[in-house]
mmCIF file of C-alpha atoms and ligand atoms in Angstrom:
data_model
loop_
_atom_site.group_PDB
_atom_site.id
_atom_site.type_symbol
_atom_site.label_atom_id
_atom_site.label_comp_id
_atom_site.label_asym_id
_atom_site.label_seq_id
_atom_site.Cartn_x
_atom_site.Cartn_y
_atom_site.Cartn_z
ATOM 1 C CA UNK A 108 -30.236 -17.035 17.037
ATOM 2 C CA UNK A 109 -30.837 -14.135 19.400
ATOM 3 C CA UNK A 110 -28.217 -12.017 21.132
ATOM 4 C CA UNK A 111 -27.630 -14.176 24.195
ATOM 5 C CA UNK A 112 -27.734 -17.462 22.282
ATOM 6 C CA UNK A 113 -25.115 -15.995 19.955
ATOM 7 C CA UNK A 114 -22.876 -15.044 22.881
ATOM 8 C CA UNK A 115 -23.281 -18.439 24.584
ATOM 9 C CA UNK A 116 -23.011 -20.643 21.509
ATOM 10 C CA UNK A 117 -20.593 -18.761 19.278
ATOM 11 C CA UNK A 118 -18.457 -16.547 21.487
ATOM 12 C CA UNK A 119 -18.165 -18.410 24.812
ATOM 13 C CA UNK A 120 -16.084 -21.214 23.203
ATOM 14 C CA UNK A 121 -13.662 -18.551 21.949
ATOM 15 C CA UNK A 122 -12.731 -17.619 25.553
ATOM 16 C CA UNK A 123 -10.615 -20.796 25.554
ATOM 17 C CA UNK A 124 -10.725 -21.111 29.342
ATOM 18 C CA UNK A 125 -9.343 -17.603 30.029
ATOM 19 C CA UNK A 126 -10.438 -17.044 33.662
ATOM 20 C CA UNK A 127 -10.653 -13.256 33.360
ATOM 21 C CA UNK A 128 -13.420 -13.647 30.753
ATOM 22 C CA UNK A 129 -15.749 -14.876 33.555
ATOM 23 C CA UNK A 130 -17.592 -17.084 31.063
ATOM 24 C CA UNK A 131 -18.778 -13.962 29.201
ATOM 25 C CA UNK A 132 -21.250 -13.537 32.064
ATOM 26 C CA UNK A 133 -20.107 -10.275 33.641
ATOM 27 C CA UNK A 134 -20.100 -6.592 32.714
ATOM 28 C CA UNK A 135 -16.367 -6.558 32.113
ATOM 29 C CA UNK A 136 -13.266 -8.734 31.987
ATOM 30 C CA UNK A 137 -10.093 -8.620 34.072
ATOM 31 C CA UNK A 138 -6.593 -8.948 32.678
ATOM 32 C CA UNK A 139 -3.359 -8.711 34.649
ATOM 33 C CA UNK A 140 -0.133 -8.120 32.765
ATOM 34 C CA UNK A 141 2.423 -10.730 33.695
ATOM 35 C CA UNK A 142 5.114 -9.238 35.967
ATOM 36 C CA UNK A 143 7.770 -7.553 33.851
ATOM 37 C CA UNK A 144 5.531 -7.190 30.796
ATOM 38 C CA UNK A 145 3.644 -4.294 29.226
ATOM 39 C CA UNK A 146 0.218 -4.688 27.655
ATOM 40 C CA UNK A 147 0.072 -3.442 24.045
ATOM 41 C CA UNK A 148 -3.385 -2.226 23.000
ATOM 42 C CA UNK A 149 -4.741 -1.649 19.523
ATOM 43 C CA UNK A 150 -8.088 -1.456 17.736
ATOM 44 C CA UNK A 151 -9.173 -1.743 14.122
ATOM 45 C CA UNK A 152 -12.672 -1.921 12.648
ATOM 46 C CA UNK A 153 -13.913 -3.364 9.364
ATOM 47 C CA UNK A 154 -17.082 -2.344 7.508
ATOM 48 C CA UNK A 155 -18.938 -4.167 4.717
ATOM 49 C CA UNK A 156 -18.308 -2.487 1.379
ATOM 50 C CA UNK A 157 -15.347 -0.534 2.767
ATOM 51 C CA UNK A 158 -12.925 -3.157 4.122
ATOM 52 C CA UNK A 159 -14.461 -6.355 2.762
ATOM 53 C CA UNK A 160 -16.905 -7.289 0.042
ATOM 54 C CA UNK A 161 -20.326 -8.182 1.472
ATOM 55 C CA UNK A 162 -20.236 -11.526 -0.364
ATOM 56 C CA UNK A 163 -16.800 -12.514 0.946
ATOM 57 C CA UNK A 164 -16.983 -15.814 2.886
ATOM 58 C CA UNK A 165 -17.924 -15.110 6.540
ATOM 59 C CA UNK A 166 -15.061 -17.331 7.778
ATOM 60 C CA UNK A 167 -12.539 -15.120 6.011
ATOM 61 C CA UNK A 168 -14.232 -11.925 7.245
ATOM 62 C CA UNK A 169 -13.720 -13.219 10.809
ATOM 63 C CA UNK A 170 -10.138 -14.135 9.936
ATOM 64 C CA UNK A 171 -9.466 -10.745 8.338
ATOM 65 C CA UNK A 172 -10.818 -8.961 11.416
ATOM 66 C CA UNK A 173 -8.362 -10.961 13.517
ATOM 67 C CA UNK A 174 -5.463 -10.475 11.135
ATOM 68 C CA UNK A 175 -5.697 -6.705 10.644
ATOM 69 C CA UNK A 176 -5.477 -6.395 14.416
ATOM 70 C CA UNK A 177 -2.812 -9.095 14.835
ATOM 71 C CA UNK A 178 -0.798 -7.185 12.241
ATOM 72 C CA UNK A 179 -0.694 -4.122 14.502
ATOM 73 C CA UNK A 180 0.447 -6.325 17.415
ATOM 74 C CA UNK A 181 3.080 -7.860 15.106
ATOM 75 C CA UNK A 182 4.383 -4.425 14.111
ATOM 76 C CA UNK A 183 4.896 -3.624 17.777
ATOM 77 C CA UNK A 184 6.687 -6.913 18.550
ATOM 78 C CA UNK A 185 3.831 -8.104 20.765
ATOM 79 C CA UNK A 186 2.543 -11.595 21.561
ATOM 80 C CA UNK A 187 -1.289 -11.802 21.284
ATOM 81 C CA UNK A 188 -3.037 -12.259 24.593
ATOM 82 C CA UNK A 189 -6.722 -11.179 24.563
ATOM 83 C CA UNK A 190 -9.403 -9.657 22.335
ATOM 84 C CA UNK A 191 -12.660 -7.717 22.795
ATOM 85 C CA UNK A 192 -15.101 -8.023 19.880
ATOM 86 C CA UNK A 193 -17.836 -5.575 18.823
ATOM 87 C CA UNK A 194 -20.102 -7.152 16.192
ATOM 88 C CA UNK A 195 -23.014 -5.525 14.327
ATOM 89 C CA UNK A 196 -24.268 -8.378 12.188
ATOM 90 C CA UNK A 197 -25.684 -7.826 8.730
ATOM 91 C CA UNK A 198 -29.487 -7.670 8.879
ATOM 92 C CA UNK A 199 -29.982 -10.026 5.946
ATOM 93 C CA UNK A 200 -27.377 -12.652 6.858
ATOM 94 C CA UNK A 201 -28.632 -16.231 6.839
ATOM 95 C CA UNK A 202 -28.523 -18.485 9.928
ATOM 96 C CA UNK A 203 -25.108 -19.855 8.995
ATOM 97 C CA UNK A 204 -23.404 -16.465 8.676
ATOM 98 C CA UNK A 205 -22.568 -15.663 12.313
ATOM 99 C CA UNK A 206 -21.411 -19.237 13.122
ATOM 100 C CA UNK A 207 -19.065 -19.188 10.136
ATOM 101 C CA UNK A 208 -17.755 -15.724 11.098
ATOM 102 C CA UNK A 209 -17.125 -16.940 14.671
ATOM 103 C CA UNK A 210 -15.404 -20.065 13.329
ATOM 104 C CA UNK A 211 -13.027 -17.820 11.355
ATOM 105 C CA UNK A 212 -12.126 -15.969 14.553
ATOM 106 C CA UNK A 213 -11.790 -19.247 16.496
ATOM 107 C CA UNK A 214 -9.423 -20.778 13.953
ATOM 108 C CA UNK A 215 -7.145 -17.744 14.163
ATOM 109 C CA UNK A 216 -7.188 -17.741 17.977
ATOM 110 C CA UNK A 217 -5.963 -21.349 17.722
ATOM 111 C CA UNK A 218 -3.368 -20.447 15.112
ATOM 112 C CA UNK A 219 -1.981 -17.236 16.603
ATOM 113 C CA UNK A 220 -2.866 -17.420 20.323
ATOM 114 C CA UNK A 221 -4.948 -15.370 22.713
ATOM 115 C CA UNK A 222 -8.561 -15.571 23.852
ATOM 116 C CA UNK A 223 -11.774 -13.635 23.430
ATOM 117 C CA UNK A 224 -12.501 -12.012 26.795
ATOM 118 C CA UNK A 225 -15.499 -9.819 26.019
ATOM 119 C CA UNK A 226 -17.286 -7.610 23.558
ATOM 120 C CA UNK A 227 -20.697 -6.450 22.419
ATOM 121 C CA UNK A 228 -23.265 -7.974 20.064
ATOM 122 C CA UNK A 229 -25.643 -5.550 18.374
ATOM 123 C CA UNK A 230 -27.877 -5.289 15.327
ATOM 124 C CA UNK A 231 -27.732 -2.733 12.551
ATOM 125 C CA UNK A 232 -29.902 -1.502 9.711
ATOM 126 C CA UNK A 233 -26.729 -0.406 7.980
ATOM 127 C CA UNK A 234 -23.781 -2.396 6.667
ATOM 128 C CA UNK A 235 -22.124 -5.080 8.788
ATOM 129 C CA UNK A 236 -19.486 -3.640 11.138
ATOM 130 C CA UNK A 237 -16.925 -5.485 13.257
ATOM 131 C CA UNK A 238 -14.189 -4.260 15.536
ATOM 132 C CA UNK A 239 -11.641 -5.875 17.796
ATOM 133 C CA UNK A 240 -9.623 -4.452 20.598
ATOM 134 C CA UNK A 241 -6.471 -6.557 20.540
ATOM 135 C CA UNK A 242 -4.257 -6.835 23.597
ATOM 136 C CA UNK A 243 -0.747 -8.197 23.416
ATOM 137 C CA UNK A 244 2.298 -8.384 25.627
ATOM 138 C CA UNK A 245 5.931 -7.332 25.325
ATOM 139 C CA UNK A 246 8.731 -7.366 27.906
ATOM 140 C CA UNK A 247 8.378 -4.011 29.698
ATOM 141 C CA UNK A 248 9.673 -1.085 27.680
ATOM 142 C CA UNK A 249 10.347 -3.063 24.470
ATOM 143 C CA UNK A 250 7.349 -2.182 22.250
ATOM 144 C CA UNK A 251 8.677 -1.219 18.814
ATOM 145 C CA UNK A 252 7.614 2.316 17.981
ATOM 146 C CA UNK A 253 7.014 4.122 14.687
ATOM 147 C CA UNK A 254 9.482 6.662 16.094
ATOM 148 C CA UNK A 255 13.170 5.708 16.173
ATOM 149 C CA UNK A 256 14.359 5.328 12.571
ATOM 150 C CA UNK A 257 17.694 7.098 11.971
ATOM 151 C CA UNK A 258 19.462 8.401 8.890
ATOM 152 C CA UNK A 259 21.566 5.545 7.505
ATOM 153 C CA UNK A 260 19.107 2.813 8.557
ATOM 154 C CA UNK A 261 17.837 0.332 5.989
ATOM 155 C CA UNK A 262 14.191 0.496 4.867
ATOM 156 C CA UNK A 263 12.927 -3.096 5.005
ATOM 157 C CA UNK A 264 9.611 -4.779 4.198
ATOM 158 C CA UNK A 265 8.279 -8.273 4.846
ATOM 159 C CA UNK A 266 6.580 -10.562 2.335
ATOM 160 C CA UNK A 267 5.264 -9.128 -0.916
ATOM 161 C CA UNK A 268 3.478 -5.843 -1.557
ATOM 162 C CA UNK A 269 0.372 -5.025 -3.595
ATOM 163 C CA UNK A 270 -1.400 -8.360 -3.951
ATOM 164 C CA UNK A 271 -4.553 -7.402 -2.041
ATOM 165 C CA UNK A 272 -4.753 -3.970 -3.695
ATOM 166 C CA UNK A 273 -4.674 -5.639 -7.101
ATOM 167 C CA UNK A 274 -7.607 -7.825 -6.035
ATOM 168 C CA UNK A 275 -9.547 -4.699 -5.038
ATOM 169 C CA UNK A 276 -8.613 -3.002 -8.340
ATOM 170 C CA UNK A 277 -9.962 -5.994 -10.251
ATOM 171 C CA UNK A 278 -13.200 -6.191 -8.251
ATOM 172 C CA UNK A 279 -13.987 -2.471 -8.015
ATOM 173 C CA UNK A 280 -12.427 -1.042 -11.178
ATOM 174 C CA UNK A 281 -12.409 -4.046 -13.511
ATOM 175 C CA UNK A 282 -8.622 -3.886 -13.896
ATOM 176 C CA UNK A 283 -7.120 -6.889 -15.664
ATOM 177 C CA UNK A 284 -4.736 -8.793 -13.376
ATOM 178 C CA UNK A 285 -2.807 -12.086 -13.463
ATOM 179 C CA UNK A 286 -2.967 -14.770 -10.783
ATOM 180 C CA UNK A 287 -6.440 -13.809 -9.533
ATOM 181 C CA UNK A 288 -6.682 -16.682 -7.040
ATOM 182 C CA UNK A 289 -3.412 -15.726 -5.341
ATOM 183 C CA UNK A 290 -4.396 -12.052 -5.159
ATOM 184 C CA UNK A 291 -7.823 -12.929 -3.703
ATOM 185 C CA UNK A 292 -6.294 -15.202 -1.067
ATOM 186 C CA UNK A 293 -3.898 -12.439 0.010
ATOM 187 C CA UNK A 294 -6.816 -9.977 0.312
ATOM 188 C CA UNK A 295 -9.059 -12.373 2.208
ATOM 189 C CA UNK A 296 -6.451 -13.765 4.620
ATOM 190 C CA UNK A 297 -3.388 -11.563 5.067
ATOM 191 C CA UNK A 298 -0.526 -13.130 7.043
ATOM 192 C CA UNK A 299 0.141 -11.312 10.330
ATOM 193 C CA UNK A 300 3.933 -11.223 10.724
ATOM 194 C CA UNK A 301 3.988 -12.031 14.425
ATOM 195 C CA UNK A 302 7.203 -14.086 14.470
ATOM 196 C CA UNK A 303 9.069 -11.403 12.545
ATOM 197 C CA UNK A 304 7.764 -8.607 14.775
ATOM 198 C CA UNK A 305 8.876 -10.458 17.905
ATOM 199 C CA UNK A 306 12.280 -11.099 16.314
ATOM 200 C CA UNK A 307 12.602 -7.365 15.598
ATOM 201 C CA UNK A 308 12.356 -6.381 19.296
ATOM 202 C CA UNK A 309 15.654 -4.865 20.340
ATOM 203 C CA UNK A 310 16.878 -4.854 16.713
ATOM 204 C CA UNK A 311 14.568 -2.664 14.609
ATOM 205 C CA UNK A 312 14.748 1.058 15.321
ATOM 206 C CA UNK A 313 11.097 1.539 14.196
ATOM 207 C CA UNK A 314 8.264 -0.433 12.602
ATOM 208 C CA UNK A 315 4.754 0.000 11.241
ATOM 209 C CA UNK A 316 2.367 -2.395 9.527
ATOM 210 C CA UNK A 317 1.113 -1.589 6.048
ATOM 211 C CA UNK A 318 -2.644 -1.081 5.992
ATOM 212 C CA UNK A 319 -3.108 2.177 4.053
ATOM 213 C CA UNK A 320 -0.316 1.580 1.509
ATOM 214 C CA UNK A 321 3.465 1.121 1.508
ATOM 215 C CA UNK A 322 4.215 4.758 0.692
ATOM 216 C CA UNK A 323 1.655 6.155 3.161
ATOM 217 C CA UNK A 324 2.623 3.902 6.069
ATOM 218 C CA UNK A 325 6.353 4.372 5.495
ATOM 219 C CA UNK A 326 5.482 8.075 5.474
ATOM 220 C CA UNK A 327 3.848 7.713 8.911
ATOM 221 C CA UNK A 328 7.019 6.066 10.207
ATOM 222 C CA UNK A 329 9.148 8.866 8.689
ATOM 223 C CA UNK A 330 6.961 11.582 10.240
ATOM 224 C CA UNK A 331 7.170 9.994 13.672
ATOM 225 C CA UNK A 332 10.926 9.420 13.345
ATOM 226 C CA UNK A 333 11.779 12.803 11.826
ATOM 227 C CA UNK A 334 13.604 11.264 8.856
ATOM 228 C CA UNK A 335 13.215 10.850 5.086
ATOM 229 C CA UNK A 336 13.017 7.515 3.234
ATOM 230 C CA UNK A 337 14.361 6.955 -0.266
ATOM 231 C CA UNK A 338 13.130 3.695 -1.747
ATOM 232 C CA UNK A 339 13.738 2.030 -5.097
ATOM 233 C CA UNK A 340 10.502 0.931 -6.743
ATOM 234 C CA UNK A 341 12.374 -1.868 -8.510
ATOM 235 C CA UNK A 342 13.369 -3.435 -5.174
ATOM 236 C CA UNK A 343 9.820 -3.638 -3.752
ATOM 237 C CA UNK A 344 9.119 -7.373 -3.391
ATOM 238 C CA UNK A 345 6.337 -8.644 -5.647
ATOM 239 C CA UNK A 346 4.570 -11.989 -5.907
ATOM 240 C CA UNK A 347 4.698 -13.650 -9.331
ATOM 241 C CA UNK A 348 1.024 -12.649 -9.748
ATOM 242 C CA UNK A 349 1.705 -8.979 -9.000
ATOM 243 C CA UNK A 350 4.825 -8.937 -11.198
ATOM 244 C CA UNK A 351 2.887 -10.445 -14.112
ATOM 245 C CA UNK A 352 0.011 -7.996 -13.556
ATOM 246 C CA UNK A 353 2.404 -5.017 -13.704
ATOM 247 C CA UNK A 354 4.249 -6.441 -16.717
ATOM 248 C CA UNK A 355 0.916 -6.535 -18.561
ATOM 249 C CA UNK A 356 -0.235 -3.114 -17.293
ATOM 250 C CA UNK A 357 2.598 -0.912 -15.955
ATOM 251 C CA UNK A 358 0.107 1.633 -14.559
ATOM 252 C CA UNK A 359 -0.720 -0.924 -11.834
ATOM 253 C CA UNK A 360 2.589 -0.142 -10.128
ATOM 254 C CA UNK A 361 0.868 2.754 -8.364
ATOM 255 C CA UNK A 362 -1.866 0.410 -7.101
ATOM 256 C CA UNK A 363 0.814 -1.889 -5.701
ATOM 257 C CA UNK A 364 2.810 0.862 -3.962
ATOM 258 C CA UNK A 365 -0.151 2.811 -2.576
ATOM 259 C CA UNK A 366 -3.202 0.491 -2.540
ATOM 260 C CA UNK A 367 -2.756 -0.891 0.967
ATOM 261 C CA UNK A 368 -4.343 -3.931 2.617
ATOM 262 C CA UNK A 369 -0.906 -5.575 2.693
ATOM 263 C CA UNK A 370 -0.585 -6.216 6.431
ATOM 264 C CA UNK A 371 3.147 -6.628 5.893
ATOM 265 C CA UNK A 372 5.680 -4.832 8.099
ATOM 266 C CA UNK A 373 7.831 -1.876 7.039
ATOM 267 C CA UNK A 374 10.717 -1.262 9.410
ATOM 268 C CA UNK A 375 14.054 0.417 10.012
ATOM 269 C CA UNK A 376 17.129 -1.718 10.623
ATOM 270 C CA UNK A 377 20.565 -0.410 11.519
ATOM 271 C CA UNK A 378 22.926 -1.062 8.579
ATOM 272 C CA UNK A 379 24.905 -3.648 10.548
ATOM 273 C CA UNK A 380 21.782 -5.765 11.304
ATOM 274 C CA UNK A 381 21.792 -9.395 10.189
ATOM 275 C CA UNK A 382 19.031 -9.237 7.555
ATOM 276 C CA UNK A 383 19.716 -12.809 6.450
ATOM 277 C CA UNK A 384 19.048 -14.120 9.977
ATOM 278 C CA UNK A 385 15.686 -12.309 10.056
ATOM 279 C CA UNK A 386 14.887 -13.494 6.543
ATOM 280 C CA UNK A 387 15.308 -17.072 7.741
ATOM 281 C CA UNK A 388 12.082 -16.559 9.769
ATOM 282 C CA UNK A 389 10.037 -14.489 7.277
ATOM 283 C CA UNK A 390 10.835 -13.036 3.838
ATOM 284 C CA UNK A 391 12.496 -9.625 4.326
ATOM 285 C CA UNK A 392 13.676 -7.286 1.559
ATOM 286 C CA UNK A 393 15.774 -4.109 1.820
ATOM 287 C CA UNK A 394 14.108 -1.507 -0.433
ATOM 288 C CA UNK A 395 15.981 1.673 0.446
ATOM 289 C CA UNK A 396 17.589 3.902 3.058
ATOM 290 C CA UNK A 397 16.568 6.472 5.606
ATOM 291 C CA UNK A 398 18.176 9.884 5.207
ATOM 292 C CA UNK A 399 18.036 13.213 7.010
ATOM 293 C CA UNK A 400 14.939 15.203 5.990
ATOM 294 C CA UNK A 401 11.293 14.342 5.620
ATOM 295 C CA UNK A 402 8.897 12.497 3.344
ATOM 296 C CA UNK A 403 9.182 9.425 1.136
ATOM 297 C CA UNK A 404 10.967 9.544 -2.198
ATOM 298 C CA UNK A 405 10.505 6.765 -4.727
ATOM 299 C CA UNK A 406 13.081 6.130 -7.432
ATOM 300 C CA UNK A 407 12.520 4.165 -10.610
ATOM 301 C CA UNK A 408 15.121 1.629 -11.811
ATOM 302 C CA UNK A 409 17.107 4.382 -13.562
ATOM 303 C CA UNK A 410 17.344 6.329 -10.308
ATOM 304 C CA UNK A 411 14.866 9.032 -11.332
ATOM 305 C CA UNK A 412 12.145 10.181 -8.915
ATOM 306 C CA UNK A 413 8.826 8.407 -9.517
ATOM 307 C CA UNK A 414 5.768 10.631 -9.125
ATOM 308 C CA UNK A 415 2.583 9.183 -7.634
ATOM 309 C CA UNK A 416 -0.892 10.712 -7.647
ATOM 310 C CA UNK A 417 -1.549 9.513 -4.073
ATOM 311 C CA UNK A 418 0.332 7.787 -1.256
ATOM 312 C CA UNK A 419 -2.366 5.577 0.249
ATOM 313 C CA UNK A 420 -5.870 5.014 1.507
ATOM 314 C CA UNK A 421 -7.642 7.637 3.607
ATOM 315 C CA UNK A 422 -11.216 7.450 4.866
ATOM 316 C CA UNK A 423 -13.378 10.476 4.168
ATOM 317 C CA UNK A 424 -14.618 11.724 7.552
ATOM 318 C CA UNK A 425 -17.446 14.229 7.627
ATOM 319 C CA UNK A 426 -17.426 14.830 3.890
ATOM 320 C CA UNK A 427 -18.663 12.987 0.819
ATOM 321 C CA UNK A 428 -16.633 10.446 -1.184
ATOM 322 C CA UNK A 429 -15.810 13.045 -3.796
ATOM 323 C CA UNK A 430 -13.887 14.909 -1.120
ATOM 324 C CA UNK A 431 -15.986 18.078 -1.422
HETATM 325 N N1 ATP B 63 -11.150 7.200 16.826
HETATM 326 C C1 ATP B 63 -9.947 7.211 17.408
HETATM 327 N N2 ATP B 63 -9.813 7.484 18.713
HETATM 328 C C2 ATP B 63 -8.601 7.471 19.292
HETATM 329 N N3 ATP B 63 -7.474 7.188 18.671
HETATM 330 C C3 ATP B 63 -7.535 6.907 17.366
HETATM 331 C C4 ATP B 63 -8.778 6.920 16.665
HETATM 332 N N4 ATP B 63 -8.518 6.600 15.382
HETATM 333 C C5 ATP B 63 -7.204 6.401 15.293
HETATM 334 N N5 ATP B 63 -6.594 6.577 16.476
HETATM 335 C C6 ATP B 63 -5.154 6.479 16.783
HETATM 336 O O1 ATP B 63 -4.440 7.153 15.771
HETATM 337 C C7 ATP B 63 -3.246 6.468 15.418
HETATM 338 C C8 ATP B 63 -3.248 6.167 13.945
HETATM 339 O O2 ATP B 63 -4.347 5.304 13.696
HETATM 340 P P1 ATP B 63 -4.441 4.427 12.392
HETATM 341 O O3 ATP B 63 -5.778 3.758 12.404
HETATM 342 O O4 ATP B 63 -4.073 5.220 11.198
HETATM 343 O O5 ATP B 63 -3.287 3.338 12.637
HETATM 344 P P2 ATP B 63 -3.356 1.833 12.276
HETATM 345 O O6 ATP B 63 -4.478 1.197 13.015
HETATM 346 O O7 ATP B 63 -1.999 1.271 12.477
HETATM 347 O O8 ATP B 63 -3.674 1.867 10.711
HETATM 348 P P3 ATP B 63 -4.935 1.207 9.972
HETATM 349 O O9 ATP B 63 -6.182 1.583 10.704
HETATM 350 O O10 ATP B 63 -4.864 1.789 8.606
HETATM 351 O O11 ATP B 63 -4.698 -0.276 10.042
HETATM 352 C C9 ATP B 63 -3.187 5.235 16.318
HETATM 353 O O12 ATP B 63 -2.407 5.556 17.445
HETATM 354 C C10 ATP B 63 -4.638 5.055 16.727
HETATM 355 O O13 ATP B 63 -4.757 4.426 17.985
HETATM 356 C C1 TPS B 64 -14.373 -3.620 -0.519
HETATM 357 C C2 TPS B 64 -13.070 -2.958 -0.310
HETATM 358 N N1 TPS B 64 -12.822 -1.779 -0.879
HETATM 359 C C3 TPS B 64 -11.649 -1.128 -0.669
HETATM 360 C C4 TPS B 64 -10.692 -1.684 0.109
HETATM 361 C C5 TPS B 64 -9.383 -0.944 0.359
HETATM 362 N N2 TPS B 64 -9.267 -0.391 1.681
HETATM 363 C C6 TPS B 64 -10.322 -0.078 2.439
HETATM 364 S S1 TPS B 64 -9.887 0.559 3.930
HETATM 365 C C7 TPS B 64 -8.246 0.426 3.569
HETATM 366 C C8 TPS B 64 -7.169 0.873 4.528
HETATM 367 C C9 TPS B 64 -7.113 0.028 5.766
HETATM 368 O O1 TPS B 64 -8.253 0.243 6.553
HETATM 369 P P1 TPS B 64 -8.214 1.132 7.871
HETATM 370 O O2 TPS B 64 -7.346 2.333 7.583
HETATM 371 O O3 TPS B 64 -9.623 1.512 8.154
HETATM 372 O O4 TPS B 64 -7.653 0.241 8.936
HETATM 373 C C10 TPS B 64 -8.068 -0.103 2.290
HETATM 374 C C11 TPS B 64 -6.762 -0.322 1.645
HETATM 375 C C12 TPS B 64 -11.001 -2.910 0.718
HETATM 376 N N3 TPS B 64 -10.150 -3.509 1.539
HETATM 377 N N4 TPS B 64 -12.186 -3.542 0.478
HETATM 378 MG MG1 MG B 65 -6.446 1.728 12.745
HETATM 379 MG MG1 MG B 66 -1.035 -0.285 11.819
HETATM 380 MG MG1 MG B 67 -5.793 3.333 7.869
#
């Protein structure tokens, strides 16, 4: 399939009748925020060998592209509205690859809402690269910021932490884990916490999604808010697979706390907030408290500080992988 066949056959159906997409036949799209709403804009990219394994199923690569972006909208309390897709397809992909990738995106547009309104389709002699600009809506002035956590607030997280990072540790470093199928599913198709994020509007003082790692992303929230977080490692919610993996190899606790790829939410709730009411929508766990100061402190079950060798994922930019 050539470029324009790909746009017409694979991407046009994903516009789902959105008039501002102009049938993917114009230079640009038009989007009007509904009166009384703000548009919330975010962008994440994924690269073969960096964010996904080149032999991952193309449907789940499309889904993961959607979900890493939906996760940012979720963290801001936004409702998905529109997406712009940049796709540089792998040079050696078979004829079924792009249709399956597009089907993964289409299924998530159905599941989570919004429409494709534009993008760009290119070729590459390098690794496959995909990026979405995701556009969501919130009632004007209500986007949840990373800034706003206060001393005394509860540190909360959704879902379970560390599953995807354990999958990566198994695939890249040969680490022995338990519950491989569960860990793989969590890596391939993270759950964007859209309902929780929307429920947090007007309640949470601050929120961030966890892409780089729990400690790193909580650290970003602390920096923006000008507070410190003290969390108890023993309270961090784990799936049975992650708990069994750590029980067999305690060193994996660092992978869980700092490995990233969780796409769960970490957020600040005032102490009087009704955590149980939120937890009725999505699993929510209180893992610590915000205090005056800066940085993230982790405590082990005996209350002693837990030292980590890193806090999360960072891309090397303009230097080699060894960090020279
Ligand atoms: N190339 C860039 N140009 C402009 N702004 C950028 C660029 N890269 C990052 N940013 C901005 O920097 C901030 C931090 O970006 P970052 O990518 O770390 O956040 P994130 O998307 O929530 O996390 P992740 O990419 O790990 O999912 C965001 O406000 C983002 O829009
Ligand atoms: C094949 C493979 N190797 C390593 C990882 C781990 N990883 C890569 S980028 C990133 C942070 C989020 O990305 P970004 O900050 O770019 O949004 C993480 C945790 C992976 N997912 N797949
Ligand atoms: Mg980003
Ligand atoms: Mg984010
Ligand atoms: Mg990142």
